[in-house]
Amino acid sequence: MTPQRQLVLDAVRDLGHATPEQICTQVQRSAPAVNITTIYRTLDLMERIGLLRHTHLGHGAPSYSEEKHQHVHVVCHSCGAVSEAPLDLLDGVVGRLRSDSGFELDVTHLALTGTCHTCQSTPPEDE
Amino acid sequence: MTPQRQLVLDAVRDLGHATPEQICTQVQRSAPAVNITTIYRTLDLMERIGLLRHTHLGHGAPSYSEEKHQHVHVVCHSCGAVSEAPLDLLDGVVGRLRSDSGFELDVTHLALTGTCHTCQSTPPEDE
DNA sequence: ATAGCTGCAAACGGTTTGCCTCACA
DNA sequence: TGTGAGGCAAACCGTTTGCAGCTAT
């Protein structure tokens, strides 16, 4: 565990959810020389050893968080707001896919998208 | 409706699901001068007027298809296989989110990810 | 000596932008 | 004659690669 790696891990913990770019900015506050390449390499490494995970929120860069920080993400493609739903929200779907086709759903890796309550009155802007 | 736009629409219909790049290749088979910029602009336009839609399959470029061609996509992040599930798969989730928080889920815009039956024996490769 | 980690710069895929030209109402 | 569509090149964001230098065995 090098200093850079510790900083990346700390940044992810501090930020909760963050894109590689955001993590980089955070790390560079205490160590400006750290390169974004290192961020990517470290995130990749930590994901492989099961320390971190990433979620695609739909649009741009993926969002990294700690492995244990698990829930289903629901994002509004009008305003971009991300909310978190309990893991069991998709239990029914998981069971159905498993028995129908043996497919093992990873409910934390995807985000569900749609339109949030407040944006339904507002004209949509799309993702 | 210009010739280029017609070609783009035809290409999407022929291909069923396709990335902008694939659509471009298809269009250029009959009209080599068509630029990828035009593809993007046309896809964007047709999406705004409700002719087409796009779905994020997780990793790279989004996949465009006709608006009426609706279903839930389930992709294996080990082998990349994409399968289609009936729209009502997520009915329960849709209802729950609607009554809990007024969130209107768009079940066609996301893909569900996980591991397919055949890949569960194979060592995972991740997305 | 050796392996592994880092930084840097360059390449990459996918997408958007600006600008200039053209066709057509 | 002016508005919009298309082509081209350049910029863009997010990410990966190759390479060289450093560090800690």
Tab-separated table of C-alpha atoms (C1' of nucleotides) in Angstrom:
chain	number	residue	atom	x	y	z
A	1	MET	CA	0.000	0.000	0.000
A	2	THR	CA	1.798	3.060	-1.292
A	3	PRO	CA	1.016	6.615	-0.127
A	4	GLN	CA	-0.782	7.322	-3.401
A	5	ARG	CA	-3.010	4.311	-2.974
A	6	GLN	CA	-3.842	5.262	0.563
A	7	LEU	CA	-4.798	8.731	-0.633
A	8	VAL	CA	-7.073	7.316	-3.312
A	9	LEU	CA	-8.794	5.052	-0.824
A	10	ASP	CA	-9.211	7.920	1.630
A	11	ALA	CA	-10.647	10.104	-1.105
A	12	VAL	CA	-13.229	7.503	-2.066
A	13	ARG	CA	-14.195	7.109	1.577
A	14	ASP	CA	-14.470	10.847	2.062
A	15	LEU	CA	-16.465	11.427	-1.072
A	16	GLY	CA	-18.767	8.449	-0.787
A	17	HIS	CA	-19.402	8.288	-4.501
A	18	ALA	CA	-17.091	9.906	-6.981
A	19	THR	CA	-15.810	9.837	-10.529
A	20	PRO	CA	-12.098	9.277	-11.179
A	21	GLU	CA	-11.795	12.971	-11.997
A	22	GLN	CA	-13.337	14.026	-8.690
A	23	ILE	CA	-11.172	11.578	-6.795
A	24	CYS	CA	-8.126	12.986	-8.539
A	25	THR	CA	-9.006	16.534	-7.537
A	26	GLN	CA	-9.513	15.446	-3.951
A	27	VAL	CA	-6.201	13.557	-3.838
A	28	GLN	CA	-4.351	16.475	-5.369
A	29	ARG	CA	-5.439	18.726	-2.546
A	30	SER	CA	-2.903	16.983	-0.349
A	31	ALA	CA	-0.570	15.634	-3.049
A	32	PRO	CA	-0.629	17.774	-6.179
A	33	ALA	CA	1.881	15.639	-8.058
A	34	VAL	CA	-0.353	12.576	-8.205
A	35	ASN	CA	-1.294	11.815	-11.748
A	36	ILE	CA	-4.731	10.798	-12.947
A	37	THR	CA	-3.187	7.700	-14.483
A	38	THR	CA	-2.379	6.525	-10.999
A	39	ILE	CA	-5.959	7.142	-9.955
A	40	TYR	CA	-7.244	4.928	-12.732
A	41	ARG	CA	-4.702	2.224	-12.027
A	42	THR	CA	-5.427	2.263	-8.334
A	43	LEU	CA	-9.179	2.212	-8.778
A	44	ASP	CA	-8.823	-0.705	-11.127
A	45	LEU	CA	-6.600	-2.570	-8.711
A	46	MET	CA	-8.845	-1.983	-5.740
A	47	GLU	CA	-11.832	-3.077	-7.682
A	48	ARG	CA	-10.145	-6.319	-8.623
A	49	ILE	CA	-9.268	-7.108	-5.024
A	50	GLY	CA	-12.796	-6.258	-3.916
A	51	LEU	CA	-12.164	-3.081	-1.959
A	52	LEU	CA	-14.064	-0.777	-4.272
A	53	ARG	CA	-16.816	-1.033	-6.832
A	54	HIS	CA	-18.110	1.206	-9.563
A	55	THR	CA	-21.561	2.047	-10.795
A	56	HIS	CA	-22.621	3.514	-14.106
A	57	LEU	CA	-24.944	6.383	-13.496
A	58	GLY	CA	-25.858	6.478	-17.187
A	59	HIS	CA	-24.228	9.471	-18.776
A	60	GLY	CA	-20.553	10.224	-18.231
A	61	ALA	CA	-17.880	8.807	-15.985
A	62	PRO	CA	-18.618	5.932	-13.622
A	63	SER	CA	-18.872	6.499	-9.917
A	64	TYR	CA	-16.640	4.672	-7.482
A	65	SER	CA	-17.501	3.780	-3.931
A	66	GLU	CA	-16.552	1.313	-1.262
A	67	GLU	CA	-17.537	-2.258	-1.829
A	68	LYS	CA	-19.685	-2.399	1.281
A	69	HIS	CA	-21.539	0.755	0.332
A	70	GLN	CA	-24.239	-1.084	-1.597
A	71	HIS	CA	-27.584	0.017	-2.849
A	72	VAL	CA	-29.593	0.509	-5.969
A	73	HIS	CA	-29.149	3.864	-7.659
A	74	VAL	CA	-32.016	5.707	-9.238
A	75	VAL	CA	-31.142	8.686	-11.390
A	76	CYS	CA	-33.376	11.292	-12.945
A	77	HIS	CA	-32.320	11.906	-16.518
A	78	SER	CA	-33.855	15.322	-16.489
A	79	CYS	CA	-32.167	16.947	-13.493
A	80	GLY	CA	-29.484	14.338	-12.885
A	81	ALA	CA	-30.371	13.786	-9.249
A	82	VAL	CA	-29.210	10.451	-7.894
A	83	SER	CA	-31.098	8.746	-5.119
A	84	GLU	CA	-30.464	5.500	-3.366
A	85	ALA	CA	-32.981	2.753	-2.945
A	86	PRO	CA	-32.777	-0.295	-0.713
A	87	LEU	CA	-31.153	-3.366	-2.186
A	88	ASP	CA	-34.298	-5.436	-1.904
A	89	LEU	CA	-36.117	-3.193	-4.363
A	90	LEU	CA	-35.140	-5.559	-7.126
A	91	ASP	CA	-35.489	-8.827	-5.248
A	92	GLY	CA	-38.444	-9.890	-7.347
A	93	VAL	CA	-36.632	-9.204	-10.585
A	94	VAL	CA	-33.513	-10.983	-9.387
A	95	GLY	CA	-35.527	-14.091	-8.521
A	96	ARG	CA	-37.409	-14.043	-11.762
A	97	LEU	CA	-34.301	-13.739	-13.922
A	98	ARG	CA	-32.564	-16.426	-11.925
A	99	SER	CA	-35.322	-18.972	-12.287
A	100	ASP	CA	-36.165	-18.050	-15.883
A	101	SER	CA	-32.683	-18.032	-17.363
A	102	GLY	CA	-30.124	-18.566	-14.636
A	103	PHE	CA	-29.027	-14.966	-14.944
A	104	GLU	CA	-27.440	-13.554	-11.825
A	105	LEU	CA	-28.315	-9.870	-11.630
A	106	ASP	CA	-25.858	-7.395	-10.143
A	107	VAL	CA	-28.214	-4.782	-8.808
A	108	THR	CA	-25.521	-2.348	-7.699
A	109	HIS	CA	-23.686	-1.976	-10.991
A	110	LEU	CA	-26.497	-0.370	-12.908
A	111	ALA	CA	-28.522	2.672	-12.160
A	112	LEU	CA	-32.217	2.782	-12.861
A	113	THR	CA	-33.215	5.858	-14.807
A	114	GLY	CA	-36.385	7.786	-15.170
A	115	THR	CA	-37.948	11.075	-14.243
A	116	CYS	CA	-38.152	12.263	-10.686
A	117	HIS	CA	-41.261	13.715	-9.143
A	118	THR	CA	-40.236	17.351	-9.408
A	119	CYS	CA	-39.127	17.024	-13.038
A	120	GLN	CA	-42.385	15.583	-14.246
A	121	SER	CA	-43.933	19.021	-14.280
A	122	THR	CA	-40.831	20.580	-15.833
A	123	PRO	CA	-40.201	20.137	-19.564
A	124	PRO	CA	-37.806	17.236	-20.028
A	125	GLU	CA	-34.251	17.858	-21.120
A	126	ASP	CA	-33.335	14.268	-21.626
A	127	GLU	CA	-30.073	12.813	-20.589
B	1	MET	CA	-36.691	14.675	-44.413
B	2	THR	CA	-33.428	14.806	-46.308
B	3	PRO	CA	-31.846	11.791	-48.032
B	4	GLN	CA	-29.262	11.475	-45.266
B	5	ARG	CA	-31.924	11.385	-42.595
B	6	GLN	CA	-33.853	8.762	-44.468
B	7	LEU	CA	-30.719	6.658	-44.717
B	8	VAL	CA	-30.081	6.925	-41.002
B	9	LEU	CA	-33.628	5.901	-40.211
B	10	ASP	CA	-33.420	2.990	-42.629
B	11	ALA	CA	-30.144	1.883	-41.109
B	12	VAL	CA	-31.588	1.860	-37.598
B	13	ARG	CA	-34.576	-0.130	-38.828
B	14	ASP	CA	-32.341	-2.613	-40.613
B	15	LEU	CA	-29.963	-3.057	-37.734
B	16	GLY	CA	-32.523	-3.183	-34.959
B	17	HIS	CA	-30.078	-1.992	-32.335
B	18	ALA	CA	-26.913	-0.183	-33.252
B	19	THR	CA	-24.299	2.265	-32.082
B	20	PRO	CA	-23.771	5.528	-34.007
B	21	GLU	CA	-20.586	4.042	-35.440
B	22	GLN	CA	-22.377	0.961	-36.759
B	23	ILE	CA	-25.145	3.082	-38.179
B	24	CYS	CA	-22.557	5.222	-39.929
B	25	THR	CA	-20.920	2.203	-41.504
B	26	GLN	CA	-24.280	0.933	-42.714
B	27	VAL	CA	-25.270	4.323	-44.163
B	28	GLN	CA	-21.935	4.687	-45.912
B	29	ARG	CA	-22.485	1.476	-47.798
B	30	SER	CA	-24.963	3.348	-49.978
B	31	ALA	CA	-23.708	6.897	-49.436
B	32	PRO	CA	-19.997	6.976	-48.594
B	33	ALA	CA	-19.846	10.745	-48.262
B	34	VAL	CA	-22.127	10.894	-45.242
B	35	ASN	CA	-20.248	12.123	-42.230
B	36	ILE	CA	-20.529	10.724	-38.736
B	37	THR	CA	-21.409	14.196	-37.497
B	38	THR	CA	-24.597	13.969	-39.501
B	39	ILE	CA	-25.353	10.619	-37.933
B	40	TYR	CA	-25.089	12.088	-34.464
B	41	ARG	CA	-27.136	15.127	-35.359
B	42	THR	CA	-29.816	13.027	-36.982
B	43	LEU	CA	-30.014	10.540	-34.140
B	44	ASP	CA	-30.331	13.400	-31.724
B	45	LEU	CA	-33.060	15.009	-33.762
B	46	MET	CA	-35.036	11.824	-34.181
B	47	GLU	CA	-34.798	11.100	-30.533
B	48	ARG	CA	-36.191	14.510	-29.665
B	49	ILE	CA	-39.159	14.058	-31.959
B	50	GLY	CA	-39.794	10.606	-30.568
B	51	LEU	CA	-38.887	8.464	-33.571
B	52	LEU	CA	-35.887	6.796	-31.995
B	53	ARG	CA	-34.596	6.026	-28.535
B	54	HIS	CA	-31.265	5.010	-27.123
B	55	THR	CA	-30.241	2.584	-24.437
B	56	HIS	CA	-27.011	2.420	-22.478
B	57	LEU	CA	-25.746	-1.103	-22.509
B	58	GLY	CA	-23.205	-0.244	-19.820
B	59	HIS	CA	-19.790	-0.034	-21.353
B	60	GLY	CA	-19.178	1.894	-24.589
B	61	ALA	CA	-21.413	3.621	-27.070
B	62	PRO	CA	-25.179	3.729	-26.617
B	63	SER	CA	-27.436	1.659	-28.797
B	64	TYR	CA	-30.150	3.258	-30.896
B	65	SER	CA	-33.386	1.638	-31.916
B	66	GLU	CA	-36.873	2.556	-32.968
B	67	GLU	CA	-39.069	4.086	-30.348
B	68	LYS	CA	-41.651	1.323	-30.598
B	69	HIS	CA	-39.010	-1.372	-30.218
B	70	GLN	CA	-39.284	-1.485	-26.440
B	71	HIS	CA	-38.045	-3.966	-23.947
B	72	VAL	CA	-35.767	-4.334	-20.984
B	73	HIS	CA	-32.174	-5.171	-21.799
B	74	VAL	CA	-30.157	-7.540	-19.712
B	75	VAL	CA	-26.435	-7.667	-20.392
B	76	CYS	CA	-23.816	-10.022	-19.078
B	77	HIS	CA	-20.742	-8.065	-18.023
B	78	SER	CA	-18.546	-11.060	-18.476
B	79	CYS	CA	-19.283	-12.080	-22.056
B	80	GLY	CA	-21.202	-8.995	-23.139
B	81	ALA	CA	-24.238	-10.893	-24.371
B	82	VAL	CA	-27.375	-8.787	-24.499
B	83	SER	CA	-30.759	-10.380	-24.047
B	84	GLU	CA	-34.188	-8.856	-24.057
B	85	ALA	CA	-36.740	-9.304	-21.358
B	86	PRO	CA	-40.432	-8.424	-21.448
B	87	LEU	CA	-41.367	-4.919	-20.375
B	88	ASP	CA	-43.441	-6.149	-17.461
B	89	LEU	CA	-40.385	-7.610	-15.771
B	90	LEU	CA	-40.018	-4.406	-13.844
B	91	ASP	CA	-43.675	-3.632	-13.261
B	92	GLY	CA	-43.381	-4.220	-9.556
B	93	VAL	CA	-40.399	-1.918	-9.240
B	94	VAL	CA	-42.074	0.758	-11.326
B	95	GLY	CA	-45.130	0.694	-9.086
B	96	ARG	CA	-43.095	0.756	-5.927
B	97	LEU	CA	-40.969	3.719	-6.987
B	98	ARG	CA	-44.028	5.580	-8.191
B	99	SER	CA	-45.929	5.202	-4.948
B	100	ASP	CA	-42.901	5.671	-2.708
B	101	SER	CA	-41.402	8.764	-4.273
B	102	GLY	CA	-43.339	9.684	-7.411
B	103	PHE	CA	-40.429	8.566	-9.535
B	104	GLU	CA	-41.379	7.529	-13.048
B	105	LEU	CA	-39.017	4.774	-14.125
B	106	ASP	CA	-37.963	4.499	-17.743
B	107	VAL	CA	-37.369	0.791	-18.010
B	108	THR	CA	-36.073	0.877	-21.577
B	109	HIS	CA	-33.257	3.374	-21.093
B	110	LEU	CA	-31.202	1.300	-18.728
B	111	ALA	CA	-29.795	-2.132	-19.117
B	112	LEU	CA	-29.714	-4.522	-16.216
B	113	THR	CA	-26.314	-6.075	-15.739
B	114	GLY	CA	-25.117	-9.252	-14.174
B	115	THR	CA	-23.654	-12.583	-15.063
B	116	CYS	CA	-25.325	-14.939	-17.483
B	117	HIS	CA	-25.777	-18.618	-16.853
B	118	THR	CA	-22.890	-19.777	-19.020
B	119	CYS	CA	-20.453	-17.247	-17.559
B	120	GLN	CA	-21.042	-18.231	-13.955
B	121	SER	CA	-18.778	-21.240	-14.383
B	122	THR	CA	-16.191	-19.202	-16.312
B	123	PRO	CA	-13.847	-16.891	-14.385
B	124	PRO	CA	-15.286	-13.360	-14.528
B	125	GLU	CA	-13.618	-10.708	-16.617
B	126	ASP	CA	-15.643	-7.818	-15.371
B	127	GLU	CA	-16.966	-5.159	-17.595
C	1	DA	C1'	19.725	-6.766	-9.724
C	2	DT	C1'	14.797	-6.959	-9.831
C	3	DA	C1'	10.295	-6.152	-9.641
C	4	DG	C1'	6.731	-2.993	-9.083
C	5	DC	C1'	4.883	1.612	-8.799
C	6	DT	C1'	4.800	6.253	-10.571
C	7	DG	C1'	4.687	10.249	-13.786
C	8	DC	C1'	4.451	11.994	-18.237
C	9	DA	C1'	3.068	12.273	-22.851
C	10	DA	C1'	0.863	10.439	-26.435
C	11	DA	C1'	-2.845	7.721	-28.329
C	12	DC	C1'	-7.344	6.223	-28.076
C	13	DG	C1'	-12.800	5.888	-28.703
C	14	DG	C1'	-16.806	8.353	-28.645
C	15	DT	C1'	-18.854	12.762	-29.174
C	16	DT	C1'	-19.434	17.790	-29.881
C	17	DT	C1'	-18.191	22.217	-31.811
C	18	DG	C1'	-17.218	25.940	-35.117
C	19	DC	C1'	-17.067	27.303	-39.475
C	20	DC	C1'	-17.796	27.501	-44.182
C	21	DT	C1'	-20.591	25.944	-48.153
C	22	DC	C1'	-24.500	24.546	-50.301
C	23	DA	C1'	-29.384	23.874	-51.506
C	24	DC	C1'	-33.729	25.122	-51.375
C	25	DA	C1'	-38.035	27.561	-49.760
D	1	DT	C1'	-32.117	36.033	-49.771
D	2	DG	C1'	-32.031	33.956	-45.713
D	3	DT	C1'	-32.673	29.711	-42.934
D	4	DG	C1'	-31.297	25.281	-42.162
D	5	DA	C1'	-28.669	20.971	-43.400
D	6	DG	C1'	-24.364	18.840	-44.403
D	7	DG	C1'	-19.208	18.162	-44.507
D	8	DC	C1'	-14.811	18.793	-42.541
D	9	DA	C1'	-11.464	19.547	-39.127
D	10	DA	C1'	-10.489	20.484	-34.718
D	11	DA	C1'	-11.583	20.266	-29.965
D	12	DC	C1'	-13.363	17.712	-26.323
D	13	DC	C1'	-13.906	14.245	-22.283
D	14	DG	C1'	-12.822	10.018	-20.255
D	15	DT	C1'	-9.580	6.444	-20.448
D	16	DT	C1'	-5.543	3.548	-21.734
D	17	DT	C1'	-0.871	2.755	-23.285
D	18	DG	C1'	4.235	2.909	-23.739
D	19	DC	C1'	8.071	4.235	-21.806
D	20	DA	C1'	11.537	5.833	-18.649
D	21	DG	C1'	12.903	6.742	-13.859
D	22	DC	C1'	12.538	5.828	-9.205
D	23	DT	C1'	12.141	2.966	-4.907
D	24	DA	C1'	12.299	-0.593	-2.071
D	25	DT	C1'	13.555	-4.920	-1.722
